[in-house]
XYZ file of C-alpha atoms in Angstrom:
406
model
C -56.262 11.336 -0.362
C -53.646 12.964 -2.882
C -51.050 13.412 -0.393
C -51.158 9.948 0.811
C -50.992 8.354 -2.712
C -47.862 10.758 -3.265
C -46.558 8.649 0.404
C -47.613 5.640 -1.646
C -45.963 6.146 -5.055
C -42.221 7.473 -2.597
C -42.734 3.644 -0.897
C -43.535 2.165 -4.057
C -40.295 3.300 -4.843
C -37.865 3.252 -2.041
C -38.975 1.260 1.092
C -39.469 2.875 4.445
C -35.889 2.462 5.173
C -34.450 4.387 2.880
C -37.233 6.507 2.351
C -36.560 7.991 6.114
C -32.642 8.007 4.941
C -33.709 10.041 2.344
C -35.104 12.744 4.991
C -32.939 12.735 7.590
C -29.874 13.306 4.668
C -31.959 16.523 3.883
C -31.820 17.978 7.963
C -30.252 21.142 9.847
C -26.331 20.537 10.528
C -26.724 19.669 14.216
C -27.161 22.390 16.757
C -23.972 23.817 17.847
C -23.277 23.595 22.133
C -19.492 25.332 22.596
C -18.939 24.960 25.652
C -15.764 26.726 27.223
C -13.260 24.665 29.530
C -11.214 28.015 30.691
C -8.301 25.838 33.259
C -8.129 28.990 35.821
C -11.198 27.376 37.287
C -8.423 24.582 39.012
C -7.221 27.272 41.374
C -10.963 28.140 42.660
C -11.648 26.868 46.626
C -14.183 24.092 47.462
C -16.800 24.075 45.907
C -15.565 26.700 42.603
C -12.647 24.263 41.816
C -13.582 22.671 38.319
C -10.758 19.772 36.447
C -11.995 18.411 33.495
C -13.596 15.372 35.312
C -16.924 18.252 36.024
C -17.254 18.784 32.279
C -20.631 16.720 31.616
C -18.617 15.934 27.854
C -23.034 14.860 26.813
C -24.026 18.711 26.821
C -21.723 20.555 24.675
C -21.177 19.481 20.772
C -17.952 21.566 20.727
C -15.438 22.450 23.907
C -13.423 26.142 23.311
C -9.735 25.318 26.049
C -9.181 28.640 27.049
C -6.933 30.358 26.717
C -3.598 29.701 25.244
C -1.454 32.529 24.048
C 0.323 34.460 21.737
C 4.318 34.958 22.303
C 4.450 38.534 21.755
C 8.369 37.801 20.918
C 7.597 34.983 18.142
C 4.120 35.190 17.666
C 3.470 31.337 18.317
C 0.526 30.003 20.517
C 2.393 29.073 23.872
C 0.376 27.460 26.936
C -0.879 29.853 29.165
C -0.484 27.590 32.600
C 2.055 25.266 31.591
C 1.589 23.912 35.298
C -2.573 23.456 34.387
C -2.253 22.667 30.723
C 1.090 20.121 31.020
C 2.001 18.765 33.961
C -1.335 18.577 35.043
C -2.288 17.393 31.454
C -5.816 19.593 31.119
C -5.397 19.434 27.875
C -5.163 15.672 27.344
C -7.782 15.273 29.645
C -10.690 18.100 28.060
C -9.311 15.769 24.591
C -10.237 12.285 26.263
C -13.363 14.062 26.481
C -13.886 12.504 23.174
C -13.998 8.888 24.403
C -17.008 9.731 26.332
C -18.955 12.289 23.470
C -17.047 10.601 19.786
C -19.269 13.389 18.590
C -17.470 16.091 20.477
C -14.920 18.653 19.053
C -12.184 20.661 21.071
C -10.263 23.492 19.763
C -8.207 25.453 21.395
C -8.467 28.910 22.177
C -6.259 31.212 21.741
C -6.468 34.811 23.472
C -8.829 36.316 25.662
C -9.181 40.223 27.413
C -5.761 40.506 29.213
C -3.954 39.525 26.398
C -6.202 41.930 23.397
C -4.459 44.643 25.442
C -1.707 44.893 23.604
C 0.059 45.111 19.747
C 0.834 41.657 19.237
C -1.660 39.881 16.786
C -1.835 43.560 15.264
C 2.037 42.535 14.120
C 1.126 39.055 14.065
C -2.027 39.416 10.529
C 0.286 42.168 9.147
C 3.630 40.574 8.663
C 3.337 37.239 6.198
C 5.877 35.941 7.319
C 4.873 35.881 10.373
C 1.237 35.224 9.953
C 3.124 31.733 7.475
C 5.420 31.251 11.016
C 2.157 31.050 12.413
C -0.256 28.831 10.575
C 3.065 26.419 10.657
C 3.370 26.158 14.024
C -0.165 26.315 14.733
C -0.510 22.794 13.374
C 2.021 21.392 14.940
C 0.895 22.608 18.451
C -2.893 21.609 17.541
C -1.934 18.156 16.548
C 0.893 17.269 19.257
C -1.963 18.036 21.538
C -5.047 16.222 19.298
C -6.946 19.387 19.412
C -9.658 19.377 16.655
C -9.405 23.362 15.944
C -8.363 26.402 16.663
C -10.357 29.893 17.947
C -9.604 32.809 18.599
C -10.549 35.317 20.728
C -8.084 38.157 20.163
C -10.733 41.166 21.373
C -10.049 43.197 19.229
C -9.153 44.085 15.520
C -8.198 47.871 15.300
C -9.743 48.020 18.731
C -7.397 46.598 21.635
C -9.198 46.102 24.912
C -12.496 47.908 22.902
C -10.216 51.304 22.163
C -11.577 51.698 18.537
C -8.070 52.914 15.959
C -5.673 50.695 17.746
C -4.935 49.955 14.044
C -6.771 50.384 11.094
C -5.062 47.789 8.929
C -5.834 44.955 11.262
C -9.453 44.887 9.945
C -8.026 43.869 6.614
C -5.285 42.039 8.058
C -7.257 39.616 9.942
C -8.844 37.935 7.073
C -5.589 37.380 5.625
C -4.579 35.316 8.764
C -7.873 33.916 8.450
C -7.608 33.067 4.985
C -4.215 31.167 5.517
C -4.919 29.555 8.414
C -7.864 28.633 7.101
C -6.805 27.111 3.612
C -3.981 25.119 5.813
C -6.167 23.728 7.515
C -8.500 22.399 5.719
C -5.906 20.610 3.816
C -5.959 18.095 6.922
C -7.133 14.638 7.394
C -9.417 14.694 9.063
C -10.473 19.291 8.175
C -9.413 21.003 11.188
C -11.627 24.508 12.562
C -11.673 27.438 12.395
C -13.582 29.605 14.712
C -13.936 33.130 16.467
C -14.897 34.950 18.912
C -16.947 38.012 17.767
C -17.938 41.600 19.655
C -21.550 41.628 20.150
C -20.805 46.028 20.051
C -22.116 46.755 17.177
C -19.581 49.966 17.099
C -16.456 48.154 17.399
C -18.217 45.759 14.710
C -18.121 47.924 12.091
C -14.311 48.831 12.801
C -12.662 45.785 13.949
C -14.611 43.514 11.307
C -14.920 43.390 7.013
C -17.579 41.118 8.482
C -18.505 38.535 4.703
C -15.582 37.781 4.609
C -14.129 36.729 7.667
C -16.835 34.719 7.349
C -16.204 33.142 4.315
C -13.487 31.318 6.001
C -14.710 30.722 9.028
C -16.740 27.371 10.271
C -18.624 30.017 12.943
C -18.193 32.624 14.419
C -18.887 33.070 18.345
C -20.479 36.440 19.360
C -19.533 37.534 22.998
C -23.805 38.910 23.853
C -22.111 39.924 27.366
C -21.661 42.427 28.692
C -23.602 44.836 27.646
C -23.297 46.209 31.104
C -21.151 46.006 34.318
C -19.158 47.979 36.719
C -18.523 50.370 34.617
C -21.729 51.668 34.362
C -23.395 54.737 35.900
C -26.377 52.986 36.648
C -27.907 48.991 36.913
C -28.115 46.880 33.464
C -28.768 43.508 32.422
C -26.222 42.287 30.774
C -27.193 40.271 28.187
C -30.580 40.533 27.629
C -32.706 39.019 25.092
C -34.410 42.523 24.517
C -34.545 45.679 25.766
C -35.167 45.881 29.285
C -37.788 48.023 30.137
C -36.131 50.860 31.761
C -32.996 51.220 29.648
C -32.444 53.905 27.182
C -29.784 52.655 25.247
C -31.565 51.202 21.662
C -28.311 48.964 21.314
C -28.416 47.353 24.634
C -29.892 43.714 23.458
C -28.680 40.372 22.671
C -31.349 40.980 19.388
C -29.982 44.696 18.501
C -26.596 43.192 18.189
C -27.091 39.477 16.093
C -29.598 41.915 13.455
C -26.326 44.045 13.148
C -24.416 41.302 12.571
C -26.815 39.974 9.589
C -27.040 43.203 8.523
C -23.267 43.675 8.470
C -23.679 40.131 5.991
C -22.931 37.708 7.908
C -24.703 34.115 7.379
C -26.647 33.295 9.894
C -26.021 29.803 9.889
C -22.320 30.203 10.528
C -23.744 32.548 13.468
C -23.132 30.901 17.422
C -24.803 33.515 20.076
C -22.868 33.793 23.083
C -24.438 33.568 26.996
C -23.344 34.288 29.671
C -23.115 31.249 32.764
C -22.889 34.289 35.096
C -24.170 37.646 36.883
C -23.311 41.292 36.314
C -23.493 43.223 40.366
C -23.742 46.772 40.963
C -23.503 48.449 44.344
C -27.070 51.003 44.167
C -26.832 54.315 45.389
C -30.011 54.218 47.505
C -31.383 51.531 48.350
C -34.647 52.278 47.473
C -34.441 52.322 43.475
C -33.936 49.180 42.241
C -35.079 48.884 39.213
C -33.548 48.848 35.515
C -32.066 51.985 35.468
C -30.776 52.394 39.283
C -28.430 54.773 40.065
C -24.980 52.668 41.142
C -21.737 53.300 43.359
C -19.972 50.987 41.559
C -18.935 47.250 41.180
C -21.401 44.994 43.397
C -19.535 43.176 46.154
C -17.305 40.483 45.385
C -18.557 36.140 45.397
C -17.151 33.884 47.373
C -15.822 31.881 46.225
C -14.658 33.791 42.728
C -13.646 37.312 43.828
C -14.293 39.268 41.095
C -15.940 42.311 42.102
C -18.949 43.241 40.242
C -19.084 39.607 38.510
C -21.068 36.488 40.236
C -21.318 32.908 38.867
C -25.025 31.879 38.327
C -23.928 28.676 41.642
C -23.071 31.827 43.898
C -26.331 33.929 42.510
C -28.878 30.703 43.228
C -27.578 30.113 46.165
C -27.858 33.546 47.715
C -31.068 33.466 45.746
C -32.001 29.842 48.029
C -30.800 31.394 51.316
C -33.027 34.078 51.152
C -33.176 37.621 51.690
C -33.190 38.648 47.825
C -36.110 39.648 45.580
C -35.915 38.155 42.075
C -37.600 40.011 39.392
C -38.235 38.900 36.145
C -38.464 41.138 32.889
C -40.169 39.242 30.263
C -38.104 41.403 27.530
C -34.724 40.757 29.124
C -34.443 38.887 31.889
C -33.899 37.941 35.667
C -32.635 40.024 38.262
C -32.446 39.819 41.986
C -31.329 42.891 44.170
C -31.217 42.979 48.638
C -29.613 45.359 50.269
C -27.763 48.173 47.892
C -26.168 44.358 46.149
C -27.791 43.982 42.541
C -27.116 41.607 39.830
C -28.981 40.698 36.465
C -28.460 36.973 34.947
C -29.523 34.805 33.347
C -31.246 31.615 34.717
C -32.939 28.464 32.676
C -36.096 30.459 31.772
C -34.285 33.209 30.146
C -31.460 30.729 28.608
C -33.651 28.644 27.042
C -36.356 31.813 25.340
C -32.250 32.732 23.751
C -32.403 29.114 22.227
C -35.563 29.562 21.156
C -34.141 32.840 19.804
C -31.868 30.673 17.984
C -33.741 28.693 16.610
C -36.355 31.389 15.103
C -33.605 33.499 13.331
C -31.863 29.749 11.724
C -28.292 30.535 13.654
C -26.027 28.251 14.562
C -26.199 27.319 17.571
C -25.679 28.641 21.297
C -22.231 29.014 23.238
C -21.241 29.611 27.467
C -19.062 31.537 28.337
C -18.141 29.200 30.428
C -18.750 25.612 31.741
C -17.658 26.362 35.457
C -19.507 29.644 36.453
C -22.959 27.137 35.612
C -23.960 25.404 39.377
C -21.736 22.325 37.713
C -22.311 20.111 41.828
C -25.732 20.415 41.718
C -25.543 22.641 44.703
C -29.075 24.494 44.297
C -30.838 21.480 42.921
C -29.596 18.882 40.005
C -25.866 19.823 37.556
C -25.663 22.215 34.928
C -29.524 23.515 35.098
C -28.557 26.450 32.670
C -26.206 24.302 30.237
C -29.000 21.425 30.694
C -31.834 24.523 29.633
C -29.745 25.224 26.285
C -29.978 21.600 25.375
C -33.601 20.572 26.188
C -34.971 24.158 24.150
C -32.227 23.337 21.597
C -32.621 19.209 20.984
C -37.089 20.012 21.098
C -38.636 19.411 18.285
C -37.482 21.296 15.335
C -41.052 20.988 14.033
C -42.199 23.500 17.073
C -39.768 25.976 15.869
C -40.382 26.707 12.335
C -37.551 24.588 10.775
């Protein structure tokens, strides 16, 4: 046939091995699987205790070490927990995972929710001299501990802990910080990576980020596409629904809506990493007989035995409860699974709903998936095999791209 003749011509010009080299040279860049490591999981009891050696480095392309803090006076990076980070050598041990997976990149993540309530990030971004000192100091800090880059998790410019209007100048000033950091990072040999964690709330997105301009200075951004519902809600809701859940009245409450909004604001798809949760959001029902999405709630669900945070349960706490029995699990095909028992209700992501999100990532040409966070997966295999959530993501993202329209 004509096609075979063409292949024959190509092969005559260049033999098989270089033909394949040519083909692989135009492959898509590696799909990212960004895993957050949280130093505080070290303090959990028994089966929840999580150490650097509990990480499976073959299942991540990037690990973000959460969190470092910004010193309020010097406006420079400091270790948030010197006992874990330095004395117990977690910085070193997490970076040493690169010995097991040489392609792995480890970034230091600066910030977090509790760290974002004050004006310090705003002050840093507003001052040219503070930014300059921060860039120089950050380079030294990352080099000292062997990190491959910096992830900034300021929640959020101009919307400190979600309160928009905190300082409207943050939006433009944040671009300046990223621009100056990236210029310095890319002069290093090898170049350092610069990423951020972004809000998936469309109202926050518009007020916090100058989208086209921040992406110019980032390797990629991790979209925190979860916490669409929680203990602050008046009714049950899936906290990370891929599409709007049946019974959900808010049209903006879906991962798909957030991704489309971010792309519409000018983000390049190939720099957007979709964040997924390895935890569920739980509620206490007002009436146990009303147990669907949109059912009235009294407040947060009962805290888990290991994670001990009302309104939140790790995936391993959820899967153990479901195995023990007494829980009814429902699967909303558009949003994901939820389960209830008596007056307790939890919405979460399981292996199947995460595989669906991975398919969504491939179909939209996104950069990959970010997981918050490793210590919430069933990392010990209490309910079956180890890391069922992270494995489901890997399996789907690495499955033949021919089936994903690429």
